CSV table of C-alpha atoms in Angstrom, one decimal:
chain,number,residue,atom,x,y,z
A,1,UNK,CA,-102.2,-104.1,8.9
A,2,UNK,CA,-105.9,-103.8,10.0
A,3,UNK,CA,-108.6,-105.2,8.8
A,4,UNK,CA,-110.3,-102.2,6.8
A,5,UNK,CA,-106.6,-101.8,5.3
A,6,UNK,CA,-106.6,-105.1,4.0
A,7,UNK,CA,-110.4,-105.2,2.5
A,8,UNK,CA,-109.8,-102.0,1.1
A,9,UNK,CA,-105.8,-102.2,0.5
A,10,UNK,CA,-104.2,-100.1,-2.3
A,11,UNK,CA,-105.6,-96.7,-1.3
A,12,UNK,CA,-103.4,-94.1,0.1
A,13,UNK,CA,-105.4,-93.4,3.6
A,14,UNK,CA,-103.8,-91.1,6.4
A,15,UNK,CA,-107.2,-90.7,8.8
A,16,UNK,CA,-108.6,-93.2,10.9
A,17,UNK,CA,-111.3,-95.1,9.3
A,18,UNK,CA,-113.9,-93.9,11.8
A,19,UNK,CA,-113.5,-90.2,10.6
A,20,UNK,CA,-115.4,-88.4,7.6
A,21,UNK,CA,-112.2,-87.5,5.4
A,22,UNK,CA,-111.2,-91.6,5.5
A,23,UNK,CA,-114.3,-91.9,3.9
A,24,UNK,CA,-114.3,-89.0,1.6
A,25,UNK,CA,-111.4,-90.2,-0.3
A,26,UNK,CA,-113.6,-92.8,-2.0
A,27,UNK,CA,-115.4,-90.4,-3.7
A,28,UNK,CA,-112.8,-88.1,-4.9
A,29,UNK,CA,-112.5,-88.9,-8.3
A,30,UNK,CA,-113.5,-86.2,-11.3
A,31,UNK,CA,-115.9,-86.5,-14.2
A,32,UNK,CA,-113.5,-87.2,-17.0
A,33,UNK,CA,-112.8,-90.3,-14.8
A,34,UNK,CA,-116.3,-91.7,-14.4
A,35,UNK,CA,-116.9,-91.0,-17.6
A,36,UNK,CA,-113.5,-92.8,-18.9
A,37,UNK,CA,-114.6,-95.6,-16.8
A,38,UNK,CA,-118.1,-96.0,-18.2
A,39,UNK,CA,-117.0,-96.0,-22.0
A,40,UNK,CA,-114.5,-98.9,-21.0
A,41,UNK,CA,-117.4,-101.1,-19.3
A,42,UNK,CA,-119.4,-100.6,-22.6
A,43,UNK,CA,-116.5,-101.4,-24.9
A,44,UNK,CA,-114.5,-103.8,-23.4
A,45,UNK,CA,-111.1,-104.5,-25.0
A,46,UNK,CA,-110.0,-108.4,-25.0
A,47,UNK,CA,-106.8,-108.4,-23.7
A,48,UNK,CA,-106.8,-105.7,-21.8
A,49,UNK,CA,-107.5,-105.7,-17.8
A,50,UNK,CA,-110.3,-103.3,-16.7
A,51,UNK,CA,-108.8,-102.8,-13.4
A,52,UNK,CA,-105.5,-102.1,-14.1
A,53,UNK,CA,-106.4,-99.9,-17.1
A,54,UNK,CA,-109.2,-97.9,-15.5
A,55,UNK,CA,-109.5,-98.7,-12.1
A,56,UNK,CA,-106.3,-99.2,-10.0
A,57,UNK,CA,-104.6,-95.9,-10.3
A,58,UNK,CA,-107.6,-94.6,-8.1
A,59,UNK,CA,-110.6,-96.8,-7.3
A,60,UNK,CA,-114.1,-94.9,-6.6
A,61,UNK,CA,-117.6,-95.6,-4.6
A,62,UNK,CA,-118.8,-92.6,-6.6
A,63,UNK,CA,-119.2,-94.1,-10.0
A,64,UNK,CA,-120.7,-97.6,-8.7
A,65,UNK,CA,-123.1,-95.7,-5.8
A,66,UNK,CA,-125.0,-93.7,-8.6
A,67,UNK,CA,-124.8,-96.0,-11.1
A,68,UNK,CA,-127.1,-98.3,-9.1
A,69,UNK,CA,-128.8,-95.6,-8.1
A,70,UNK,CA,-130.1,-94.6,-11.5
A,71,UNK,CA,-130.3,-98.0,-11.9
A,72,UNK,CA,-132.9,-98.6,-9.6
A,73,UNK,CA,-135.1,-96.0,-10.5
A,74,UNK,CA,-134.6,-96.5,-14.2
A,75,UNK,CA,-135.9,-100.4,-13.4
A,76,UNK,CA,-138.8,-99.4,-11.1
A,77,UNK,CA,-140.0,-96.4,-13.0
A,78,UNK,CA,-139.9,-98.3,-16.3
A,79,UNK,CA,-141.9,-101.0,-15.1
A,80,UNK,CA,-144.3,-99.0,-14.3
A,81,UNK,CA,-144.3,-97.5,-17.4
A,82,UNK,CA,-144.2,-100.9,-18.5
A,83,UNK,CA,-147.5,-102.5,-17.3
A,84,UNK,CA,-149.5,-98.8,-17.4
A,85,UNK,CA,-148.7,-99.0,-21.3
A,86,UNK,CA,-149.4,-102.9,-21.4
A,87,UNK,CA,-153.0,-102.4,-19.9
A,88,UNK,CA,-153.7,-99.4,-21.3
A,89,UNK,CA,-157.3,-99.0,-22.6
A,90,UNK,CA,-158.7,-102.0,-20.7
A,91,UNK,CA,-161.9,-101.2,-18.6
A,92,UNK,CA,-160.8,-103.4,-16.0
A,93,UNK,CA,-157.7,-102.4,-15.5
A,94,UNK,CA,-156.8,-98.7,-13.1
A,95,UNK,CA,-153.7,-97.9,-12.9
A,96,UNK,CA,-152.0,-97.0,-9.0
A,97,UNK,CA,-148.3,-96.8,-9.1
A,98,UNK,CA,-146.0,-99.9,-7.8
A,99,UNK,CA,-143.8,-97.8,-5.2
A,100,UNK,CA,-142.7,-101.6,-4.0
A,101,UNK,CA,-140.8,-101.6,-6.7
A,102,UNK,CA,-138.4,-99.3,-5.6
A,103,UNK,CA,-137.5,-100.8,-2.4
A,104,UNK,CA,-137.3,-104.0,-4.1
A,105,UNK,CA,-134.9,-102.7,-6.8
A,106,UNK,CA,-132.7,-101.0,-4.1
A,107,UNK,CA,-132.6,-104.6,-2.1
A,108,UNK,CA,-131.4,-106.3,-5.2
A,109,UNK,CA,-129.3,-104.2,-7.0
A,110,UNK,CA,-127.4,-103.1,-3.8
A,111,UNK,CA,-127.2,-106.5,-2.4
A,112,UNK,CA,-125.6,-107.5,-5.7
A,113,UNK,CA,-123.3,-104.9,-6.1
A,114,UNK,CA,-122.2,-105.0,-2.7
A,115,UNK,CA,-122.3,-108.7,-1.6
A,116,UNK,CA,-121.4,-110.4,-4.4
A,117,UNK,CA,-118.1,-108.4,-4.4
A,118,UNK,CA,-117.5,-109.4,-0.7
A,119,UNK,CA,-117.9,-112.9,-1.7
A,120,UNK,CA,-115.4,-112.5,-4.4
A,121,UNK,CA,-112.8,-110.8,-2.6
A,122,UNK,CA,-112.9,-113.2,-0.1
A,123,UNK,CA,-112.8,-116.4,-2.2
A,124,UNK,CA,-110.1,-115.1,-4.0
A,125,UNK,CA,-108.0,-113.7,-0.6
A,126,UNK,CA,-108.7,-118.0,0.6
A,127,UNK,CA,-107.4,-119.1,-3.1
A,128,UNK,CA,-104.1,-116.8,-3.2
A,129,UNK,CA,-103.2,-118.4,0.2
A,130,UNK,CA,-103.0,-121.7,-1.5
A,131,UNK,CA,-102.2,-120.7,-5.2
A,132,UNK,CA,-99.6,-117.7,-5.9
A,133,UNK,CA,-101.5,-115.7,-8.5
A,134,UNK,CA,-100.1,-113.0,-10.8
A,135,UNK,CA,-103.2,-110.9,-10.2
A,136,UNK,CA,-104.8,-109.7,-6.9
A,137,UNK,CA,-107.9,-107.2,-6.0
A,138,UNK,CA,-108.6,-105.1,-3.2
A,139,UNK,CA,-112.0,-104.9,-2.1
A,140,UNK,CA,-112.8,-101.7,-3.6
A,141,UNK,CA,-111.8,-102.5,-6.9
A,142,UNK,CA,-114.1,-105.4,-7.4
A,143,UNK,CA,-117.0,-103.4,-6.1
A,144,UNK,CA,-116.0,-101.0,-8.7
A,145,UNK,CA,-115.9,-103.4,-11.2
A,146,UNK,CA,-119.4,-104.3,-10.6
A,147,UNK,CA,-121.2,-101.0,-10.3
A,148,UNK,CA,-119.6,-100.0,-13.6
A,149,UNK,CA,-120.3,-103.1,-15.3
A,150,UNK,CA,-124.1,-102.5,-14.6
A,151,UNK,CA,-124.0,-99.1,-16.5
A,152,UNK,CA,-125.4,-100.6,-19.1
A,153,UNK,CA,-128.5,-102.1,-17.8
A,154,UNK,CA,-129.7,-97.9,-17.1
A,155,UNK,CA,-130.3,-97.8,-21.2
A,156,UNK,CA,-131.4,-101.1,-21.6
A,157,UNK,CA,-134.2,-101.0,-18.2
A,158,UNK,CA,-136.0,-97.8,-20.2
A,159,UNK,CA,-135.9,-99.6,-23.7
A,160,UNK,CA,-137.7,-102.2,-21.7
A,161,UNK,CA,-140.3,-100.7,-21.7
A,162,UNK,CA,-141.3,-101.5,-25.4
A,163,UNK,CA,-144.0,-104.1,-25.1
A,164,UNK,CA,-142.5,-106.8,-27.2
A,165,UNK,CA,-141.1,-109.7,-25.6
A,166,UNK,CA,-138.6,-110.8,-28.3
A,167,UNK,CA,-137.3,-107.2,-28.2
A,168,UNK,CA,-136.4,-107.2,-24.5
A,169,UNK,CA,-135.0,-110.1,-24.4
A,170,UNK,CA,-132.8,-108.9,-27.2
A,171,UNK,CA,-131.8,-106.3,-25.3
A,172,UNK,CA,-131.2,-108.3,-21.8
A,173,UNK,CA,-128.7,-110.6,-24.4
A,174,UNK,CA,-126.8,-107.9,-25.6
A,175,UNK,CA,-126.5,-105.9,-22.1
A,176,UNK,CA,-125.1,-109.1,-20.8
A,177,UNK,CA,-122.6,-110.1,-23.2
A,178,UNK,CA,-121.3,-106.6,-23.1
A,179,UNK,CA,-121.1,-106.6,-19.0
A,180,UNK,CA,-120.5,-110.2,-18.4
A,181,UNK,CA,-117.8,-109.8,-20.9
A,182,UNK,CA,-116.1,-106.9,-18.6
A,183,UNK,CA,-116.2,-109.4,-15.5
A,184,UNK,CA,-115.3,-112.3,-17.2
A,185,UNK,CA,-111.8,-110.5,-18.5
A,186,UNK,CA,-111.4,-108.8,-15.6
A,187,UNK,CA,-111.6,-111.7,-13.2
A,188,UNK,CA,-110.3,-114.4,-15.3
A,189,UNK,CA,-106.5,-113.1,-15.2
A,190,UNK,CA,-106.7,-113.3,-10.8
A,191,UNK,CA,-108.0,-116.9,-11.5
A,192,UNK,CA,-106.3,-118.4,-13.8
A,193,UNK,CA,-103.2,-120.0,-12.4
A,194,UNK,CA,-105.2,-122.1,-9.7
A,195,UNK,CA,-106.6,-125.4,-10.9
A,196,UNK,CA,-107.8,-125.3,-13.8
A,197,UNK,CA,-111.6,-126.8,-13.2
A,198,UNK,CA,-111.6,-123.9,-10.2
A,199,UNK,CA,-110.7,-121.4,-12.6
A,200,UNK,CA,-113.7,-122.4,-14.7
A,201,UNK,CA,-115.7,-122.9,-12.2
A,202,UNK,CA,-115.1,-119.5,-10.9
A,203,UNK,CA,-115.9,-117.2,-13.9
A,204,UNK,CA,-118.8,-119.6,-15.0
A,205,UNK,CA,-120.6,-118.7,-11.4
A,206,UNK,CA,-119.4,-115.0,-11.8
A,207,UNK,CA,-121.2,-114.9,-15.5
A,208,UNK,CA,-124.5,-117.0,-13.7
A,209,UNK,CA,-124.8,-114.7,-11.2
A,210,UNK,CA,-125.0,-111.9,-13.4
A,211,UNK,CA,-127.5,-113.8,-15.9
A,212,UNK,CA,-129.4,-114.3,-12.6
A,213,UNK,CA,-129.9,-110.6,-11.9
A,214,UNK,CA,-130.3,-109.5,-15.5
A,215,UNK,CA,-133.2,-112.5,-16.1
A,216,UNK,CA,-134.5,-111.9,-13.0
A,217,UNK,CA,-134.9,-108.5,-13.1
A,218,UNK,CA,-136.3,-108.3,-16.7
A,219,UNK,CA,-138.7,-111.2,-15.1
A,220,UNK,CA,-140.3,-109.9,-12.1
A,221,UNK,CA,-140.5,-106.0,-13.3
A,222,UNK,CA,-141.3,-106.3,-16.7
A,223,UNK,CA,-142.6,-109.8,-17.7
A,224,UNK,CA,-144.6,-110.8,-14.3
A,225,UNK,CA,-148.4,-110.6,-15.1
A,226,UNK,CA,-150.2,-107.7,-13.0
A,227,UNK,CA,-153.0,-109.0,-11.3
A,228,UNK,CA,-153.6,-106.3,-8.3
A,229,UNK,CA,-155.2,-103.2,-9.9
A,230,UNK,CA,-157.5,-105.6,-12.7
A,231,UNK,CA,-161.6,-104.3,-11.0
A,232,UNK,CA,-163.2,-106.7,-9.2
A,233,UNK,CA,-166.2,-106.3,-11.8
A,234,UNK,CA,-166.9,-109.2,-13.7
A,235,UNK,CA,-166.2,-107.9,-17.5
A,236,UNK,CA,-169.1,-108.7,-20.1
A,237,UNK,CA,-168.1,-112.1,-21.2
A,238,UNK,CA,-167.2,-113.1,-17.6
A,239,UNK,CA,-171.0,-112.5,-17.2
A,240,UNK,CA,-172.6,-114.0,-20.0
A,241,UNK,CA,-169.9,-117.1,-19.4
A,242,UNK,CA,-171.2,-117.3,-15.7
A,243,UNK,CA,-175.1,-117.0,-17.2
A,244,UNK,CA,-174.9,-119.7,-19.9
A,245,UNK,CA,-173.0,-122.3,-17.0
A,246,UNK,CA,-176.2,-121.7,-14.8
C-alpha cells in the first residue's frame, strides 16, 4: 500500500494519484449530503460517532474547502465592518479597508484545518501501533471532521460584529461548546482504550486548540484596538492638554 493510500485509506480510488479524476473523487458528494453533514456538526448527538454516522460512507474536501472559505471572508469582512461601525462618527478616525485581513484569515483558518488534522492522524497512526484501538481514522475523515466542525463559526463571525463585548464572547462560548463538543465525541472513541492520562491528555489539547483559534480569532479581528487609520491631527483636547503642560 502507498503512502497517499494509507493517509487517505477508506476511499475507493482506481486512478493514479497524480491524475485529475484521483482527485475529483473527493469532491463528489451531493447537497443533501453537505447539508446532512452540517446539521449534524450543529446538533451533535452524545453517543453517537460523527464519522461513522455522517462521514465514513463517503468522506468529502467539498464541504470542509468552502466552509473555510466562507469562513474566512465572513471573519475578515466582519471585522471590518466591525471597527468601521466601532469608530464611526469620530473626526479622527477614516476609514480604509483591512485587505490583510484576508490573507491572514486564509493562513489561519487553512493552516488549522489542514495541519492540525495531519498532526492528529499521525499521533493517532503512532498510538494504534502500540495500543489496539476499536476506532481508527483516515486522513480525510479527520479533515472532514474539522472543516464541518467550523460551520458554525460563519454565523457567529457576522454576529460579531455587534459592538458589545459581553455579547461576542457569548457567542465565541456557545460556538465552541457546540464544535468542541463534535471533536471531542468524535475523537474520544479512537482514544480511549490507550492510557488513560494519554487519552485525557489527547482530547484536552484537541479542545485547546480549538479554544485557541476561536479566542484568537475573536481577539485579533474583532477586539484588537485600531490604531492605523486614527489622523495624525492632534484632536481639540490633545491641544489644549499640550497648551496648559507648556
Amino acid at each position: 500500500m502507498t503512502c497517499s493510500s494509507k493517509l487517505l485509506a477508506g476511499q475507493k480510488k482506481s486512478s493514479p494519484f497524480w491524475t485529475f479524476e484521483y482527485y475529483q473523487t473527493f469532491f463528489d458528494v451531493d447537497t443533501h449530503q453537505v447539508f446532512d453533514r452540517i446539521k449534524g456538526s450543529l446538533l451533535p448527538i452524545p453517543g453517537k460517532n460523527f464519522v461513522r454516522l455522517y462521514i465514513r460512507s463517503n468522506p468529502d474536501l467539498y464541504g470542509p474547502f468552502w466552509i473555510c472559505a466562507t469562513l474566512v471572508f465572513a471573519i475578515a469582512i466582519s471585522g471590518n465592518l466591525s471597527n468601521f461601525f466601532i469608530h464611526l462618527g469620530e473626526k479622527t478616525y477614516h476609514y480604509v479597508p483591512e485587505f490583510r485581513k484576508v490573507s491572514i484569515a486564509a493562513t489561519v483558518i487553512y493552516a488549522y484545518a489542514w495541519l492540525v488534522p495531519l498532526a492528529l492522524w499521525g499521533f493517532l497512526v503512532w498510538r494504534n501501533s502500540k495500543v489496539m484501538n476499536i476506532v481508527s481514522y483516515s486522513f480525510l475523515e479527520i479533515v472532514c471532521v474539522y472543516g464541518y466542525s467550523l460551520f458554525i463559526y460563519i454565523p457567529t463571525a457576522i454576529l460579531w460584529i455587534i459592538p458589545q463585548k459581553a455579547v461576542r464572547w457569548i457567542l465565541v462560548m456557545i460556538a465552541l461548546g457546540i464544535s468542541g463538543s463534535v471533536l471531542a465525541m468524535t475523537f474520544w472513541p479512537a482514544v480511549r482504550e490507550d492510557h488513560r492520562r494519554i487519552a485525557v491528555a489527547t482530547v484536552v489539547t484537541i479542545v485547546l486548540l480549538h479554544t485557541l483559534l476561536s479566542v484568537g480569532c475573536l481577539a485579533y479581528f474583532f477586539d484588537a484596538p485600531e490604531m492605523d487609520h486614527l489622523s495624525p491631527t492632534a484632536s481639540p483636547n490633545q491641544t489644549a492638554a499640550t497648551a496648559k503642560s507648556s
